[in-house]
GROMACS .gro file of C-alpha atoms in nm:
model
  445
    1MET     CA    1   6.907   6.727   9.991
    2THR     CA    2   6.635   6.819  10.240
    3PRO     CA    3   6.578   6.592  10.541
    4THR     CA    4   6.247   6.433  10.634
    5VAL     CA    5   6.095   6.574  10.953
    6HIS     CA    6   5.858   6.359  11.161
    7PRO     CA    7   5.703   6.551  11.458
    8LEU     CA    8   5.689   6.366  11.791
    9PRO     CA    9   5.460   6.401  12.092
   10TRP     CA   10   5.669   6.557  12.368
   11ARG     CA   11   5.852   6.333  12.613
   12ASP     CA   12   6.171   6.381  12.814
   13PRO     CA   13   6.484   6.292  12.611
   14LEU     CA   14   6.595   6.055  12.888
   15THR     CA   15   6.265   5.871  12.855
   16ALA     CA   16   6.295   5.857  12.477
   17PHE     CA   17   6.648   5.719  12.494
   18ALA     CA   18   6.601   5.458  12.767
   19PRO     CA   19   6.488   5.164  12.543
   20LEU     CA   20   6.792   5.218  12.318
   21ALA     CA   21   7.060   5.270  12.583
   22ALA     CA   22   7.193   4.913  12.583
   23GLU     CA   23   7.246   4.907  12.204
   24ASP     CA   24   7.596   4.939  12.064
   25GLY     CA   25   7.628   5.283  11.907
   26ALA     CA   26   7.340   5.442  12.099
   27VAL     CA   27   7.405   5.807  12.189
   28LEU     CA   28   7.224   6.058  12.411
   29LEU     CA   29   7.344   6.416  12.383
   30ASP     CA   30   7.146   6.534  12.681
   31ALA     CA   31   6.976   6.856  12.788
   32ALA     CA   32   7.034   6.822  13.161
   33THR     CA   33   7.019   7.199  13.229
   34PRO     CA   34   6.730   7.330  13.014
   35ALA     CA   35   6.741   7.673  13.182
   36ASP     CA   36   7.092   7.718  13.037
   37PRO     CA   37   7.079   7.805  12.662
   38ARG     CA   38   7.370   7.566  12.602
   39GLY     CA   39   7.158   7.285  12.748
   40ARG     CA   40   6.843   7.359  12.550
   41TYR     CA   41   6.868   7.091  12.282
   42ALA     CA   42   6.900   6.716  12.321
   43TYR     CA   43   6.953   6.441  12.065
   44VAL     CA   44   6.883   6.067  12.067
   45CYS     CA   45   7.078   5.860  11.815
   46ALA     CA   46   7.095   5.486  11.754
   47ALA     CA   47   7.172   5.229  11.483
   48PRO     CA   48   7.451   5.425  11.314
   49SER     CA   49   7.499   5.360  10.945
   50THR     CA   50   7.879   5.358  10.986
   51VAL     CA   51   8.112   5.341  11.287
   52VAL     CA   52   8.484   5.420  11.287
   53ARG     CA   53   8.711   5.304  11.572
   54LEU     CA   54   9.077   5.405  11.550
   55ARG     CA   55   9.389   5.384  11.761
   56LEU     CA   56   9.652   5.655  11.746
   57GLY     CA   57   9.893   5.570  11.463
   58GLU     CA   58   9.652   5.354  11.261
   59ALA     CA   59   9.540   5.640  11.035
   60ASP     CA   60   9.494   6.017  11.040
   61PRO     CA   61   9.197   6.044  11.278
   62PHE     CA   62   9.089   6.384  11.153
   63ALA     CA   63   9.092   6.268  10.790
   64ALA     CA   64   8.889   5.963  10.894
   65LEU     CA   65   8.640   6.189  11.070
   66ALA     CA   66   8.607   6.413  10.764
   67ALA     CA   67   8.555   6.110  10.539
   68LEU     CA   68   8.268   5.991  10.759
   69LEU     CA   69   8.065   6.309  10.714
   70PRO     CA   70   7.762   6.273  10.487
   71PRO     CA   71   7.693   6.489  10.182
   72THR     CA   72   7.582   6.842  10.265
   73VAL     CA   73   7.213   6.884  10.343
   74ASP     CA   74   6.999   7.192  10.377
   75THR     CA   75   6.951   7.329  10.727
   76LEU     CA   76   6.584   7.337  10.818
   77PRO     CA   77   6.469   7.647  11.010
   78ASP     CA   78   6.303   7.638  11.353
   79LEU     CA   79   6.458   7.304  11.446
   80PRO     CA   80   6.750   7.211  11.674
   81PRO     CA   81   7.083   7.266  11.497
   82PHE     CA   82   7.203   6.903  11.472
   83GLN     CA   83   7.002   6.763  11.180
   84THR     CA   84   7.185   6.433  11.105
   85GLY     CA   85   7.559   6.383  11.075
   86VAL     CA   86   7.834   6.241  11.294
   87VAL     CA   87   7.886   6.202  11.669
   88ALA     CA   88   8.245   6.146  11.782
   89VAL     CA   89   8.451   6.087  12.093
   90LEU     CA   90   8.809   6.209  12.044
   91GLY     CA   91   9.049   6.079  12.308
   92TYR     CA   92   9.308   6.313  12.456
   93GLU     CA   93   9.594   6.109  12.308
   94LEU     CA   94   9.490   6.216  11.957
   95GLY     CA   95   9.698   6.523  12.033
   96GLY     CA   96   9.980   6.296  11.917
   97ALA     CA   97   9.832   6.310  11.567
   98VAL     CA   98   9.868   6.690  11.571
   99GLU     CA   99  10.201   6.741  11.751
  100ARG     CA  100  10.512   6.532  11.812
  101LEU     CA  101  10.457   6.401  12.166
  102PRO     CA  102  10.587   6.117  12.385
  103SER     CA  103  10.427   5.778  12.324
  104PRO     CA  104  10.114   5.739  12.537
  105ARG     CA  105  10.098   5.510  12.837
  106PRO     CA  106   9.951   5.159  12.794
  107ASP     CA  107   9.573   5.139  12.764
  108ASP     CA  108   9.405   4.980  13.065
  109LEU     CA  109   9.047   5.064  12.961
  110GLY     CA  110   9.024   4.916  12.612
  111LEU     CA  111   8.880   5.231  12.456
  112PRO     CA  112   8.951   5.357  12.103
  113ASP     CA  113   9.129   5.691  12.060
  114LEU     CA  114   8.865   5.788  11.804
  115TRP     CA  115   8.510   5.658  11.808
  116ALA     CA  116   8.285   5.817  11.546
  117ALA     CA  117   7.942   5.717  11.419
  118ARG     CA  118   7.731   5.850  11.133
  119PHE     CA  119   7.361   5.888  11.203
  120ASP     CA  120   7.126   5.940  10.908
  121THR     CA  121   6.826   5.945  11.143
  122LEU     CA  122   6.800   6.098  11.491
  123ALA     CA  123   6.551   6.245  11.735
  124ALA     CA  124   6.594   6.611  11.832
  125PHE     CA  125   6.438   6.781  12.135
  126ASP     CA  126   6.385   7.148  12.218
  127THR     CA  127   6.345   7.147  12.596
  128ALA     CA  128   6.261   7.518  12.613
  129GLU     CA  129   5.957   7.482  12.387
  130ARG     CA  130   5.890   7.116  12.477
  131ARG     CA  131   5.887   7.004  12.116
  132ALA     CA  132   6.046   6.701  11.949
  133TRP     CA  133   6.106   6.563  11.602
  134VAL     CA  134   6.270   6.274  11.421
  135ILE     CA  135   6.493   6.407  11.143
  136SER     CA  136   6.615   6.172  10.871
  137THR     CA  137   6.802   6.180  10.542
  138ALA     CA  138   6.703   5.814  10.488
  139GLY     CA  139   6.341   5.894  10.405
  140PRO     CA  140   5.996   5.898  10.569
  141GLU     CA  141   5.985   5.526  10.643
  142ALA     CA  142   6.315   5.540  10.834
  143ALA     CA  143   6.191   5.840  11.031
  144ALA     CA  144   5.865   5.670  11.126
  145ALA     CA  145   6.043   5.346  11.220
  146PHE     CA  146   6.284   5.530  11.448
  147ALA     CA  147   6.001   5.725  11.611
  148ALA     CA  148   5.830   5.395  11.697
  149ARG     CA  149   6.140   5.277  11.887
  150LEU     CA  150   6.158   5.573  12.125
  151GLY     CA  151   6.042   5.537  12.484
  152THR     CA  152   5.722   5.698  12.607
  153GLU     CA  153   5.724   5.600  12.976
  154PRO     CA  154   5.995   5.708  13.223
  155PRO     CA  155   6.236   5.425  13.302
  156PRO     CA  156   6.236   5.273  13.652
  157PRO     CA  157   6.482   5.407  13.909
  158PRO     CA  158   6.840   5.303  13.838
  159VAL     CA  159   6.976   5.007  14.026
  160ALA     CA  160   7.161   5.096  14.345
  161VAL     CA  161   7.468   4.883  14.280
  162PRO     CA  162   7.775   5.061  14.415
  163ALA     CA  163   8.111   5.058  14.239
  164PRO     CA  164   8.327   5.242  14.492
  165ALA     CA  165   8.641   5.401  14.350
  166ARG     CA  166   8.992   5.420  14.487
  167ALA     CA  167   9.259   5.676  14.406
  168GLU     CA  168   9.516   5.549  14.159
  169ARG     CA  169   9.802   5.700  14.359
  170THR     CA  170   9.853   5.845  14.703
  171ARG     CA  171   9.794   6.203  14.802
  172ALA     CA  172  10.169   6.243  14.848
  173ALA     CA  173  10.234   6.123  14.492
  174HIS     CA  174   9.983   6.365  14.344
  175GLU     CA  175  10.118   6.656  14.546
  176ALA     CA  176  10.472   6.562  14.435
  177ALA     CA  177  10.358   6.579  14.071
  178VAL     CA  178  10.214   6.924  14.134
  179ALA     CA  179  10.537   7.035  14.303
  180ARG     CA  180  10.739   6.906  14.008
  181THR     CA  181  10.517   7.105  13.774
  182ILE     CA  182  10.574   7.419  13.979
  183ALA     CA  183  10.949   7.356  13.948
  184TYR     CA  184  10.912   7.332  13.568
  185ILE     CA  185  10.726   7.664  13.573
  186GLY     CA  186  11.002   7.820  13.780
  187ALA     CA  187  11.259   7.693  13.529
  188GLY     CA  188  11.072   7.862  13.244
  189ASP     CA  189  10.943   7.548  13.071
  190VAL     CA  190  10.576   7.647  13.088
  191PHE     CA  191  10.345   7.908  13.233
  192GLN     CA  192  10.083   7.649  13.329
  193ALA     CA  193  10.021   7.273  13.306
  194ASN     CA  194   9.709   7.075  13.385
  195ILE     CA  195   9.782   6.787  13.624
  196THR     CA  196   9.513   6.533  13.711
  197GLN     CA  197   9.459   6.215  13.908
  198ARG     CA  198   9.244   5.909  13.841
  199PHE     CA  199   9.003   5.719  14.063
  200LEU     CA  200   8.940   5.360  13.956
  201ALA     CA  201   8.653   5.119  14.014
  202GLU     CA  202   8.556   4.776  13.888
  203ARG     CA  203   8.215   4.770  13.722
  204PRO     CA  204   7.978   4.515  13.876
  205ALA     CA  205   7.820   4.285  13.621
  206ASP     CA  206   7.471   4.393  13.728
  207LEU     CA  207   7.534   4.769  13.695
  208PRO     CA  208   7.396   4.896  13.361
  209ALA     CA  209   7.608   5.173  13.216
  210PHE     CA  210   7.302   5.389  13.152
  211ASP     CA  211   7.195   5.360  13.516
  212LEU     CA  212   7.536   5.487  13.620
  213TYR     CA  213   7.493   5.782  13.383
  214ARG     CA  214   7.152   5.860  13.534
  215ARG     CA  215   7.305   5.868  13.882
  216LEU     CA  216   7.576   6.104  13.763
  217ARG     CA  217   7.322   6.323  13.585
  218ALA     CA  218   7.121   6.356  13.906
  219ALA     CA  219   7.431   6.440  14.111
  220SER     CA  220   7.570   6.689  13.859
  221PRO     CA  221   7.335   6.816  13.586
  222ALA     CA  222   7.539   6.990  13.317
  223PRO     CA  223   7.477   7.160  12.981
  224PHE     CA  224   7.699   6.915  12.791
  225ALA     CA  225   7.580   6.594  12.955
  226ALA     CA  226   7.611   6.290  12.731
  227PHE     CA  227   7.592   5.912  12.733
  228LEU     CA  228   7.756   5.710  12.455
  229ASN     CA  229   7.744   5.331  12.425
  230LEU     CA  230   8.067   5.260  12.237
  231GLY     CA  231   8.004   4.887  12.206
  232GLU     CA  232   8.217   4.597  12.330
  233GLY     CA  233   8.107   4.679  12.686
  234ALA     CA  234   8.249   5.031  12.676
  235ALA     CA  235   8.066   5.358  12.742
  236VAL     CA  236   8.120   5.722  12.828
  237ALA     CA  237   7.898   5.895  13.085
  238SER     CA  238   7.967   6.268  13.091
  239ALA     CA  239   7.843   6.563  13.296
  240SER     CA  240   8.068   6.821  13.135
  241PRO     CA  241   8.000   7.191  13.197
  242GLU     CA  242   8.252   7.306  12.938
  243ARG     CA  243   8.204   7.387  12.572
  244PHE     CA  244   8.509   7.316  12.359
  245LEU     CA  245   8.428   7.446  12.010
  246LYS     CA  246   8.101   7.558  11.856
  247LEU     CA  247   8.067   7.633  11.484
  248ASP     CA  248   7.743   7.736  11.318
  249ALA     CA  249   7.654   7.682  10.954
  250GLU     CA  250   7.750   8.043  10.876
  251GLY     CA  251   8.105   7.995  11.006
  252ARG     CA  252   8.084   8.164  11.347
  253VAL     CA  253   8.319   8.003  11.601
  254GLU     CA  254   8.291   8.006  11.982
  255THR     CA  255   8.499   7.845  12.255
  256ARG     CA  256   8.434   7.881  12.630
  257PRO     CA  257   8.737   7.780  12.839
  258ILE     CA  258   8.694   7.712  13.210
  259LYS     CA  259   8.975   7.797  13.453
  260GLY     CA  260   8.911   7.872  13.818
  261THR     CA  261   8.699   7.663  14.055
  262ARG     CA  262   8.539   7.691  14.397
  263PRO     CA  263   8.300   7.445  14.568
  264ARG     CA  264   7.930   7.521  14.614
  265ARG     CA  265   7.807   7.553  14.972
  266ALA     CA  266   7.466   7.467  15.117
  267ASP     CA  267   7.452   7.792  15.315
  268PRO     CA  268   7.366   8.082  15.078
  269ALA     CA  269   7.601   8.325  15.249
  270ALA     CA  270   7.891   8.081  15.240
  271ASP     CA  271   7.813   7.997  14.878
  272ALA     CA  272   7.814   8.366  14.782
  273ALA     CA  273   8.144   8.408  14.965
  274GLU     CA  274   8.300   8.126  14.760
  275ALA     CA  275   8.182   8.289  14.437
  276ALA     CA  276   8.314   8.630  14.544
  277ALA     CA  277   8.649   8.480  14.640
  278LEU     CA  278   8.677   8.317  14.299
  279LEU     CA  279   8.600   8.640  14.117
  280ALA     CA  280   8.859   8.823  14.328
  281SER     CA  281   9.133   8.560  14.293
  282ALA     CA  282   9.431   8.699  14.102
  283LYS     CA  283   9.570   8.345  14.063
  284ASP     CA  284   9.253   8.206  13.904
  285ARG     CA  285   9.209   8.506  13.675
  286ALA     CA  286   9.570   8.480  13.559
  287GLU     CA  287   9.523   8.107  13.496
  288ASN     CA  288   9.211   8.178  13.290
  289LEU     CA  289   9.381   8.455  13.091
  290MET     CA  290   9.671   8.227  12.993
  291ILE     CA  291   9.429   7.976  12.839
  292VAL     CA  292   9.230   8.250  12.667
  293ASP     CA  293   9.551   8.365  12.497
  294LEU     CA  294   9.629   8.006  12.393
  295LEU     CA  295   9.283   7.955  12.245
  296ARG     CA  296   9.293   8.288  12.063
  297ASN     CA  297   9.606   8.159  11.893
  298ASP     CA  298   9.458   7.813  11.823
  299ILE     CA  299   9.134   7.927  11.659
  300GLY     CA  300   9.324   8.206  11.485
  301ARG     CA  301   9.498   7.939  11.275
  302VAL     CA  302   9.176   7.868  11.087
  303CYS     CA  303   8.977   8.190  11.133
  304THR     CA  304   8.973   8.502  10.919
  305VAL     CA  305   9.244   8.749  11.021
  306GLY     CA  306   9.105   9.011  11.259
  307SER     CA  307   8.789   8.816  11.345
  308VAL     CA  308   8.905   8.668  11.677
  309ARG     CA  309   8.783   8.853  11.987
  310VAL     CA  310   8.709   8.797  12.356
  311PRO     CA  311   8.359   8.928  12.447
  312LEU     CA  312   8.371   8.782  12.800
  313LEU     CA  313   8.674   8.742  13.025
  314CYS     CA  314   8.651   8.558  13.358
  315GLY     CA  315   8.275   8.553  13.398
  316LEU     CA  316   8.122   8.357  13.687
  317GLU     CA  317   7.916   8.047  13.607
  318SER     CA  318   7.767   7.832  13.882
  319PHE     CA  319   7.683   7.464  13.850
  320ALA     CA  320   7.541   7.204  14.087
  321ALA     CA  321   7.869   7.130  14.265
  322VAL     CA  322   8.109   7.413  14.174
  323HIS     CA  323   8.153   7.775  14.071
  324HIS     CA  324   8.375   7.837  13.767
  325LEU     CA  325   8.543   8.126  13.590
  326VAL     CA  326   8.452   8.105  13.222
  327SER     CA  327   8.569   8.316  12.928
  328VAL     CA  328   8.439   8.336  12.572
  329VAL     CA  329   8.655   8.353  12.259
  330GLU     CA  330   8.493   8.405  11.919
  331GLY     CA  331   8.601   8.412  11.555
  332ARG     CA  332   8.486   8.349  11.199
  333LEU     CA  333   8.608   8.043  11.011
  334ALA     CA  334   8.819   8.130  10.707
  335PRO     CA  335   8.681   8.041  10.362
  336GLY     CA  336   8.757   7.683  10.264
  337ARG     CA  337   8.801   7.568  10.625
  338THR     CA  338   8.574   7.309  10.790
  339ALA     CA  339   8.468   7.190  11.132
  340VAL     CA  340   8.731   6.917  11.116
  341ASP     CA  341   8.999   7.177  11.037
  342LEU     CA  342   8.888   7.368  11.347
  343LEU     CA  343   8.910   7.054  11.562
  344ARG     CA  344   9.257   6.973  11.433
  345ALA     CA  345   9.383   7.328  11.495
  346CYS     CA  346   9.265   7.334  11.856
  347PHE     CA  347   9.292   6.973  11.977
  348PRO     CA  348   9.318   6.896  12.262
  349GLY     CA  349   9.160   7.195  12.433
  350GLY     CA  350   9.404   7.434  12.596
  351SER     CA  351   9.209   7.441  12.923
  352VAL     CA  352   9.310   7.078  12.986
  353THR     CA  353   9.671   7.101  12.870
  354GLY     CA  354   9.837   7.426  12.974
  355ALA     CA  355  10.058   7.678  12.799
  356PRO     CA  356  10.265   7.653  12.589
  357LYS     CA  357  10.058   7.355  12.485
  358VAL     CA  358  10.321   7.112  12.353
  359ARG     CA  359  10.560   7.146  12.647
  360ALA     CA  360  10.267   7.124  12.889
  361MET     CA  361  10.157   6.798  12.725
  362GLU     CA  362  10.510   6.662  12.753
  363ILE     CA  363  10.504   6.736  13.127
  364ILE     CA  364  10.162   6.572  13.160
  365ALA     CA  365  10.297   6.262  12.984
  366GLU     CA  366  10.587   6.250  13.229
  367LEU     CA  367  10.394   6.309  13.551
  368GLU     CA  368  10.062   6.129  13.501
  369PRO     CA  369  10.086   5.749  13.535
  370ALA     CA  370   9.813   5.653  13.283
  371ARG     CA  371   9.677   5.761  12.948
  372ARG     CA  372   9.374   5.987  12.971
  373GLY     CA  373   9.162   5.825  12.701
  374PRO     CA  374   8.835   6.014  12.639
  375TYR     CA  375   8.900   6.227  12.950
  376CYS     CA  376   9.023   6.574  12.847
  377GLY     CA  377   8.942   6.490  12.487
  378ALA     CA  378   8.615   6.597  12.322
  379ILE     CA  379   8.262   6.480  12.249
  380ALA     CA  380   8.133   6.642  11.931
  381TRP     CA  381   7.847   6.638  11.689
  382LEU     CA  382   7.925   6.744  11.333
  383GLY     CA  383   7.622   6.829  11.125
  384ALA     CA  384   7.567   6.757  10.759
  385ASP     CA  385   7.536   7.135  10.707
  386GLY     CA  386   7.892   7.203  10.832
  387ALA     CA  387   7.797   7.308  11.186
  388MET     CA  388   7.946   7.154  11.502
  389ASP     CA  389   7.925   7.171  11.877
  390SER     CA  390   8.156   6.995  12.120
  391SER     CA  391   8.245   6.963  12.485
  392ILE     CA  392   8.563   6.911  12.679
  393VAL     CA  393   8.535   6.566  12.838
  394ILE     CA  394   8.559   6.653  13.206
  395ARG     CA  395   8.337   6.543  13.499
  396THR     CA  396   8.311   6.215  13.313
  397LEU     CA  397   8.309   5.843  13.386
  398CYS     CA  398   8.491   5.629  13.128
  399LEU     CA  399   8.360   5.272  13.135
  400GLY     CA  400   8.621   5.053  12.973
  401ALA     CA  401   8.578   4.736  12.773
  402THR     CA  402   8.806   4.581  13.036
  403GLY     CA  403   8.543   4.628  13.309
  404ARG     CA  404   8.733   4.911  13.472
  405ILE     CA  405   8.572   5.251  13.535
  406ALA     CA  406   8.791   5.562  13.547
  407ALA     CA  407   8.700   5.898  13.696
  408GLN     CA  408   8.957   6.175  13.667
  409ALA     CA  409   9.000   6.533  13.787
  410GLY     CA  410   9.269   6.793  13.839
  411GLY     CA  411   9.350   7.150  13.756
  412GLY     CA  412   9.582   7.401  13.601
  413ILE     CA  413   9.907   7.447  13.794
  414VAL     CA  414  10.071   7.789  13.796
  415SER     CA  415  10.371   7.935  13.977
  416ASP     CA  416  10.187   8.016  14.301
  417SER     CA  417   9.985   7.694  14.316
  418ASP     CA  418   9.982   7.507  14.646
  419PRO     CA  419  10.008   7.126  14.609
  420ALA     CA  420   9.773   7.058  14.901
  421ALA     CA  421   9.512   7.301  14.769
  422GLU     CA  422   9.538   7.152  14.420
  423TYR     CA  423   9.478   6.806  14.563
  424GLU     CA  424   9.167   6.930  14.742
  425GLU     CA  425   9.042   7.100  14.424
  426SER     CA  426   9.071   6.772  14.238
  427LEU     CA  427   8.853   6.606  14.503
  428THR     CA  428   8.593   6.884  14.468
  429LYS     CA  429   8.578   6.832  14.093
  430ALA     CA  430   8.559   6.453  14.128
  431GLY     CA  431   8.295   6.466  14.401
  432ALA     CA  432   7.986   6.402  14.186
  433LEU     CA  433   8.163   6.122  13.999
  434LEU     CA  434   8.259   5.946  14.321
  435ARG     CA  435   7.909   5.987  14.463
  436ALA     CA  436   7.758   5.835  14.149
  437LEU     CA  437   7.991   5.536  14.179
  438ALA     CA  438   7.905   5.497  14.546
  439ALA     CA  439   7.532   5.502  14.465
  440GLU     CA  440   7.474   5.766  14.732
  441GLY     CA  441   7.177   5.997  14.752
  442PRO     CA  442   6.814   5.962  14.634
  443PRO     CA  443   6.750   5.775  14.311
  444PRO     CA  444   6.738   6.008  14.011
  445PRO     CA  445   6.440   6.021  13.775
   0.00000   0.00000   0.00000
């Protein structure tokens, strides 16, 4: 099958998506950093043909995801890589479908552990070349009808309704959890575990979820920005800088774990000093290397023997609010394996668990007071040609069906971690989220 392609006059993806944002099942996979090759393409999806919502234990979530994929279609050249298929949010707790783990904490957000939607028609945007298309496997009429629904005028400024957040637990409690993790490391249980804290807010009735996303996007543009209306009053607003797994139609695999963080500074000299300190930090480099080794093992489960390599180790990447150390691990998917097999082999991402992964997740379950939900899970598109790209769900606001908003941040704890410094790092990472909730700063476009 070959999709229908309907060219569009250029407009910003945010503009195109705005009239659809309030619809259940509407998805914007954004291009908030067009200068970054990872943020080149954007996708607007709405009116899914099928939606799957699952809780852990109801069914095999990965089998359900595979069953949702449409029949294989031909990849069209010179277009963005996602050319119809499935968009999914995989909650962190789906790790319990892969490994034997403690039962998750009660759900206070009312979000599914798997939300997945099949889109037979979508709009795709190439922000580098300022070109756009509607792509459809449902025929020319469906493509033209979807094109007519897309916005052409920029939306008005988002409403300035604050939803200030409070920390879920005290600083002392978070530092005690970090100290307990360090004790586990000293006892030989793990080399590293990722410990986080939540900030909670109540969503005002007059605060549209998409407006909150636009405020976050302005505060922290990121290559894997995304907004997903999950229905039933729930949404995910993400400004993630981190790729989880990328798979092209030829079977090439890439993952880009982030470990190591420093804040950006307004003064150029101070900012350069922060970046230099991060690059020189033995602790941060060791933390990054541990996760690289974990991910080499994870993708190696489904890749051809001998194909896994590390072309970049501890490279510096700078974003709006932070500097990060980022590594790249590559491989080639083994014959007969699929994108869903790759997700199952690697889920959840090692950069948000620790190493060894299972024991680290047991420690997280013990020391964190709430389930993570979408946070530290993944947002993925899975194309009808077998390709996939996905992000780690960090720097993200989870808007629950219960009316509660959760922002979460933390970091990898190693033997020489300092609890006070780890607490401060979590505040740095949560900064843009908290500013978006507080409605601070100039209104975004």
